[in-house]
Coordinates of C-alpha atoms in Angstrom, one line a residue:
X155 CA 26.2 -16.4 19.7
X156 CA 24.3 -15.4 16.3
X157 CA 21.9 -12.1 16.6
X158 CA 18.5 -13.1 16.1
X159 CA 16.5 -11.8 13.2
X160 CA 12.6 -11.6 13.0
X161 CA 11.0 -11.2 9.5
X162 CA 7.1 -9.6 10.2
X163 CA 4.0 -10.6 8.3
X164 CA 5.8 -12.9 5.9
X165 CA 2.5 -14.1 4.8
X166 CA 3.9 -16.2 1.6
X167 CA 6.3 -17.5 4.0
X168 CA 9.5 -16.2 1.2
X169 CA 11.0 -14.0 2.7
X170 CA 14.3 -16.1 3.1
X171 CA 14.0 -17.8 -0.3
X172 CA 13.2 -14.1 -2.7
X173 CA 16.7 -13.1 -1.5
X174 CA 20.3 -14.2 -1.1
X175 CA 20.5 -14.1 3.3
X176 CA 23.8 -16.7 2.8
X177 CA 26.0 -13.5 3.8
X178 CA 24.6 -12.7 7.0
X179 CA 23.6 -16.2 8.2
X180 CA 27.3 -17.5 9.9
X181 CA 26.3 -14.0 12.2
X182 CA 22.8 -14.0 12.4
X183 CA 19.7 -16.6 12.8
X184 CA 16.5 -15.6 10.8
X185 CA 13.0 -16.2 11.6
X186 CA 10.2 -15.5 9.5
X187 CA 6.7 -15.0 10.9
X188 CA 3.6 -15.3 8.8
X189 CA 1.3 -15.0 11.1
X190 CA -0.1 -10.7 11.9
X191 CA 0.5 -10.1 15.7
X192 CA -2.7 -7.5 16.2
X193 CA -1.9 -6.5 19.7
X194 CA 1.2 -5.3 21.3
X195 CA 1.3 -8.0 23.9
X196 CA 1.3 -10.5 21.5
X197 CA 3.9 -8.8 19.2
X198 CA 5.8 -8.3 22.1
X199 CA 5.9 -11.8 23.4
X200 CA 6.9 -13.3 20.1
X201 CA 9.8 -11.0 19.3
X202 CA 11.1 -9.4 22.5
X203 CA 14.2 -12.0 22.5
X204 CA 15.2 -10.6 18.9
X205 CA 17.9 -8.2 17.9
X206 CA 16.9 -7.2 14.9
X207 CA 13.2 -6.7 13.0
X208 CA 12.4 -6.4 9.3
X209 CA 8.4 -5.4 9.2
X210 CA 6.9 -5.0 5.6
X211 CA 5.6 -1.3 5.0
X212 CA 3.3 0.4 7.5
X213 CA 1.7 -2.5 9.0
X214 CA 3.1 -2.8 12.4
X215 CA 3.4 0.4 14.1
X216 CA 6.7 0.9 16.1
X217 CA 5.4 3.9 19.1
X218 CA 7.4 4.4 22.3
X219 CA 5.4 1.9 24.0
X220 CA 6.4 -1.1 21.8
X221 CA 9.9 0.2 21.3
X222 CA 10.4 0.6 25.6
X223 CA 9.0 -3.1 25.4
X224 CA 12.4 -4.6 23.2
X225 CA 15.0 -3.9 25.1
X226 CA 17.5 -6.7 22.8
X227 CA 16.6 -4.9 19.4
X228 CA 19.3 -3.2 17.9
X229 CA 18.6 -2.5 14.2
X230 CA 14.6 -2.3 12.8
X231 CA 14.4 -2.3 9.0
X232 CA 11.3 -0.8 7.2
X233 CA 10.8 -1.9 3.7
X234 CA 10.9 1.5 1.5
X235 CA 12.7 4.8 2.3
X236 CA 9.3 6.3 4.0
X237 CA 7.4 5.1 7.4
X238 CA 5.1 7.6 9.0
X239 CA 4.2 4.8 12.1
X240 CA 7.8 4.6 13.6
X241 CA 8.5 6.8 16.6
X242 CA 12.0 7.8 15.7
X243 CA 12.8 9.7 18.5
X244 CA 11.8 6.6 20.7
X245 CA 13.8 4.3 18.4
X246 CA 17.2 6.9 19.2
X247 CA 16.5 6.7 22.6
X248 CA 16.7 3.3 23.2
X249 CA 20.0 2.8 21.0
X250 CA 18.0 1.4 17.3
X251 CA 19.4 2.0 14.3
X252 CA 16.3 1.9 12.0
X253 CA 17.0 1.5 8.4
X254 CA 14.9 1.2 4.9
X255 CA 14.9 -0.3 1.7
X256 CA 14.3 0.1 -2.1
X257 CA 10.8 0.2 -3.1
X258 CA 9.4 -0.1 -6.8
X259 CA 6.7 2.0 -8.1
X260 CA 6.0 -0.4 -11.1
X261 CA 3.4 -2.9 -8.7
X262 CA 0.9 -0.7 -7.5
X263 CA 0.8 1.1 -11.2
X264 CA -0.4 -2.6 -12.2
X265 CA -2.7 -3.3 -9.6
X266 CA -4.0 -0.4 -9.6
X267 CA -5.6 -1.1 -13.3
X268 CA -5.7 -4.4 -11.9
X269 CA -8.1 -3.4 -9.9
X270 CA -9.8 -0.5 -12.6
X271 CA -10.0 -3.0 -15.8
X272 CA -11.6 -5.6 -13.0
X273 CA -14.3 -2.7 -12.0
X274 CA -15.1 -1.7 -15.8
X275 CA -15.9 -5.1 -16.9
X276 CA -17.0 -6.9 -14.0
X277 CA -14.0 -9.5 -14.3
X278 CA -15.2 -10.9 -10.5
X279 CA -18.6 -11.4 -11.5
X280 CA -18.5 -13.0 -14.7
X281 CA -15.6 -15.1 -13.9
X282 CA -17.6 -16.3 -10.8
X283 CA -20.8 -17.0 -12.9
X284 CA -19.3 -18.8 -15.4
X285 CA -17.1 -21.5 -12.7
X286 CA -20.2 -21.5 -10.9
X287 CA -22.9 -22.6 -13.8
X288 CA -24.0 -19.0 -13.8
X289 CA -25.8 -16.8 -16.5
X290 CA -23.7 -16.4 -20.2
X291 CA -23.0 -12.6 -19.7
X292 CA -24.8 -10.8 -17.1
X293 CA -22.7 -7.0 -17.2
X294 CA -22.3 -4.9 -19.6
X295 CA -18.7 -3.5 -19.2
X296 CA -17.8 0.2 -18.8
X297 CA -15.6 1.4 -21.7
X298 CA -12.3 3.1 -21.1
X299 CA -11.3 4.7 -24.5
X300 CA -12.7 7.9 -24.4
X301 CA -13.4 8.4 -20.7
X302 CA -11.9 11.0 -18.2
X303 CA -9.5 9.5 -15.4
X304 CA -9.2 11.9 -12.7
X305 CA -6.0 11.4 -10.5
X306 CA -5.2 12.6 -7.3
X307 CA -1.8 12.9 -6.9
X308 CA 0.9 13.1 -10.1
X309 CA 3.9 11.5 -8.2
X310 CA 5.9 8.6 -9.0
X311 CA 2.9 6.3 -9.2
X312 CA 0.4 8.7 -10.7
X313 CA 2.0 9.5 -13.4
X314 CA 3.0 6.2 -14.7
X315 CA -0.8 5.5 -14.2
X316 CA -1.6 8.2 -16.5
X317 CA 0.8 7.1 -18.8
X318 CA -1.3 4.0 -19.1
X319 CA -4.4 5.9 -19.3
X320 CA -3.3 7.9 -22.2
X321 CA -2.4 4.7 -24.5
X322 CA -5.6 3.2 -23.4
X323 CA -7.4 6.7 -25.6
X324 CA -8.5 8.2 -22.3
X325 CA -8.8 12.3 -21.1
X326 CA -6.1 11.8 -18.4
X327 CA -7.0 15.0 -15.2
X328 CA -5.1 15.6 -12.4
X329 CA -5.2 17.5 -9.1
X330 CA -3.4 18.0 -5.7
X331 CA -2.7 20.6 -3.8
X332 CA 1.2 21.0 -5.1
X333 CA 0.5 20.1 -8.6
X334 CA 1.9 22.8 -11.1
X335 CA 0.1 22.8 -15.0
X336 CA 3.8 22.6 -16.3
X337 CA 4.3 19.4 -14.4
X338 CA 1.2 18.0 -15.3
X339 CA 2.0 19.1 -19.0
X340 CA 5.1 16.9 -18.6
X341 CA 3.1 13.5 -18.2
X342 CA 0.8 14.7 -21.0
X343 CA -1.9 15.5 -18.7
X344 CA -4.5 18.3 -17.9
X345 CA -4.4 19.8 -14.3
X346 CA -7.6 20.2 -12.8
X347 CA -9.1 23.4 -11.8
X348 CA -9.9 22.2 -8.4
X349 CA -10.7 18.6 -6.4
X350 CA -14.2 19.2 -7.0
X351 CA -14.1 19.6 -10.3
X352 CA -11.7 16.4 -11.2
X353 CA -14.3 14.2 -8.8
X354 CA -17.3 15.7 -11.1
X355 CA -16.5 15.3 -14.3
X356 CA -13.6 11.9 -13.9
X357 CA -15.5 8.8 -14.9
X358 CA -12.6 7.1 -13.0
X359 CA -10.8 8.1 -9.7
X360 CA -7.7 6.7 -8.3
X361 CA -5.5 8.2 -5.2
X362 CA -2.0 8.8 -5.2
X363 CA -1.1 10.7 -2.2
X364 CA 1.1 10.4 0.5
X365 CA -1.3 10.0 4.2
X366 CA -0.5 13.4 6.2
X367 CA -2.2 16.3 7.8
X368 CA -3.6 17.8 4.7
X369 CA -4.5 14.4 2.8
X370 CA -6.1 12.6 5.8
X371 CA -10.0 12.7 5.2
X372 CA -9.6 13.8 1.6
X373 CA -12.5 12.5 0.4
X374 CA -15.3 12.4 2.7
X375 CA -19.4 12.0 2.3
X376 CA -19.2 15.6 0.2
X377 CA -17.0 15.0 -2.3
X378 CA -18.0 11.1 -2.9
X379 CA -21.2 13.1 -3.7
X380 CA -19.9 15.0 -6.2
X381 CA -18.8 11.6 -8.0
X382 CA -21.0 10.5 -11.3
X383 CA -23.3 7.6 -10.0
X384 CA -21.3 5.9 -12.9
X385 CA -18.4 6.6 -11.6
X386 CA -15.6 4.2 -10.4
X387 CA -13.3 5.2 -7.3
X388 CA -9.6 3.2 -6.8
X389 CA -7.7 3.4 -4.2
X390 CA -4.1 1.8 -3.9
X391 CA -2.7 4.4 -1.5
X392 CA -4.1 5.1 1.4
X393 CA -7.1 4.3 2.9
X394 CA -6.7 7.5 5.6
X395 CA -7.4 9.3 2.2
X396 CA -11.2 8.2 2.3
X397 CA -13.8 8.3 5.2
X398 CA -14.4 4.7 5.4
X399 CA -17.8 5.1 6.5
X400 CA -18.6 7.3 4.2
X401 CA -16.8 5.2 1.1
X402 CA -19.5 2.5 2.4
X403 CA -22.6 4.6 2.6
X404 CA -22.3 5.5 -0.9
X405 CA -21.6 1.9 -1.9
X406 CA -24.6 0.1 0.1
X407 CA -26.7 3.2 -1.7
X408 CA -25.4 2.5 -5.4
X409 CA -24.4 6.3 -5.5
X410 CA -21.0 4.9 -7.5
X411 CA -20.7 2.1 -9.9
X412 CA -17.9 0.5 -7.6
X413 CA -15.0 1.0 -5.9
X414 CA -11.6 -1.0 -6.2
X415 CA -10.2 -1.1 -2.7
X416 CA -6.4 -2.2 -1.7
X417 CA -5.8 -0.5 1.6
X418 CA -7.9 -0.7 4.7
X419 CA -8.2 1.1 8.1
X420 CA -7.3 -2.1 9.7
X421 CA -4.9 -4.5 8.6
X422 CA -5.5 -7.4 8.2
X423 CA -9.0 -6.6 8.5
X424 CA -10.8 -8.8 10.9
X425 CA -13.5 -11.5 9.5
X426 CA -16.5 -9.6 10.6
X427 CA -15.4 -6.2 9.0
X428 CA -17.3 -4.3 7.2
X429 CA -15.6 -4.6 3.5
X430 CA -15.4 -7.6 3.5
X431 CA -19.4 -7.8 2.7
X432 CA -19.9 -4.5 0.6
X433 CA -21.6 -4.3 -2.7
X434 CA -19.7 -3.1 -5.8
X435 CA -16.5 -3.2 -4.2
X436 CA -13.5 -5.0 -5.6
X437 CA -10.9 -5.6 -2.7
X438 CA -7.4 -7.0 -2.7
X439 CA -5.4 -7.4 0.8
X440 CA -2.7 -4.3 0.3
X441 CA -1.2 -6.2 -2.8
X442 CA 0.7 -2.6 -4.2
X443 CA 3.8 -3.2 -3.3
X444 CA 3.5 -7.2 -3.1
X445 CA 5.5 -8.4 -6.5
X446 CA 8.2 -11.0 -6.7
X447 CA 10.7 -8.1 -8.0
X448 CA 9.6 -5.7 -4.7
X449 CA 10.3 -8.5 -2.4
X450 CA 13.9 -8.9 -3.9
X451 CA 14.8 -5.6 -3.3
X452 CA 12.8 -5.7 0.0
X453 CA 14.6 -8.3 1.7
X454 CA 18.0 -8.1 -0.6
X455 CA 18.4 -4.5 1.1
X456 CA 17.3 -6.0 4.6
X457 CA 20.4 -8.0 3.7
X458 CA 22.3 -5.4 3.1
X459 CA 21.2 -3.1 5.8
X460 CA 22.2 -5.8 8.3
X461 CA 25.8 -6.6 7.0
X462 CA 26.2 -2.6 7.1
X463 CA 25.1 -2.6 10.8
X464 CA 27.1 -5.2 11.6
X465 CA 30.1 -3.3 10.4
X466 CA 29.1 -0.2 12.3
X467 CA 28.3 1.9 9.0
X468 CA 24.7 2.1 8.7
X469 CA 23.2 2.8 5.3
X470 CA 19.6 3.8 4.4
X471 CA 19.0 5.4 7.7
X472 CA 15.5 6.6 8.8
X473 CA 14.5 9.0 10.7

């Protein structure tokens, strides 16, 4: 009898055609599901029968509870090499293997000035106006050459962002609590003095932190204060970086220009949240890592990671 395989949150419903799954397939039946299950019961009662689970990111959170509640899974694969809401010492306990994949830095570089180019000149809104019979021009854009972007975080991501900034003419800044001035002289960028002092004097913001202890909360109603009322804020990280509510407040008040939004405190975020209706926000649903070259590596490793566990040598282990 072929294992069963169960493919989470495969929205575009690809999951089985972005890769090659023709090795694994004589041993194992694959199911893709592209509908979110929100509650453990209901996660539970589609995939309890399955031996192995491939869930996209940090969407689906894997605690003791849900992991006591499969007792056929054998192998859960996490795409990328990082997933703060498995409970690995649960997973051990109960005999699964969890494994991860690849994971490109390249997509949420793009949508991140995706999502900054949309912001300075009010792609949304003019494109809307003009399908809709609308006013000829009614924003005047925000320039970029010249500017300050302030960056939080000078990783992987952030600094291929500021790479970006720089040919586009702007004063690239950068801060986190790690960062050195010789690193940041590497990209070609100027470390900040402080937090405060990036978010003061950046005409744009964007996050690129890893969600832990000390980056949870970064930004709350304080330092969104200390933003220029010009000021655009993006976020394709996180969203436990920013105080929701307080991200909001200063939106409904017009105490920022606008805020580019990719990550939510729920996901998918239900019809009647609050996001979905705020002024000057541009929002995407947690497109970063969602590229046809992501999803290749993504399920190719899933691939991979199951023909290694069916040979007893694990690869990519978590945990």
């Amino acid at each position: 009898m072929r294992l069963r395989c169960a493919v989470l949150d495969d929205f575009q419903d690809v999951a089985t055609t972005v890769a090659d799954w023709s090795p694994v397939l004589n041993r194992v039946e694959v199911t893709g599901f592209s509908r979110h299950f929100d509650t453990e019961d209901a996660l539970v009662a589609a995939v309890a029968d399955f031996d192995i689970i491939v869930t996209l990111r940090e969407r689906v959170a894997f605690p003791a509870s849900l992991l006591a509640r499969l007792p056929k899974l054998q192998l859960l694969i996490a795409s990328g090499m990082r997933n703060s809401v498995i409970d690995y010492a649960a997973a051990q306990r109960h005999g699964v293997t969890v494994c991860g994949t690849g994971s490109a830095s390249t997509p949420p570089v793009e949508l991140t000035w995706a999502l900054l180019l949309g912001l300075a000149r009010g792609i949304v809104t003019e494109n809307n106006a003009l399908r809709g019979g609308g006013p000829w021009q009614s924003t005047v854009g925000a320039d970029l050459h010249g500017r300050r972007l302030g960056l939080l975080g000078l990783g992987k991501i952030g600094s291929k962002v500021a790479q970006v900034g720089l040919a586009f003419g702007m004063e690239v800044t950068a801060w986190s609590q790690n960062l050195t001035k010789e690193r940041a002289e590497e990209v070609g960028v100027r470390v900040a003095a402080s937090k405060e002092e990036l978010l003061a004097g950046s005409d744009f913001v964007s996050l690129h932190l890893v969600l832990g202890d000390r980056t949870r909360g970064l930004l709350g109603a304080a330092e969104l204060a200390l933003l220029k009322p010009t000021a655009y804020l993006v976020n394709t990280s996180r969203a436990g970086l920013v105080d929701q509510d307080a991200l909001l407040d200063a939106l409904r008040a017009g105490r920022i220009a606008g805020a580019g939004i990719d990550v939510f405190d729920i996901e998918p975020l239900p019809a009647d949240h609050p996001m979905r209706t705020a002024p000057r926000l541009l929002a995407t649903p947690h497109l970063g890592y969602v590229s046809r070259s992501n999803y290749r590596t993504y399920y190719g490793h899933a691939v991979e990671d199951i023909q290694a566990h069916l040979a007893g040598t694990p690869v990519r282990r978590l945990g």
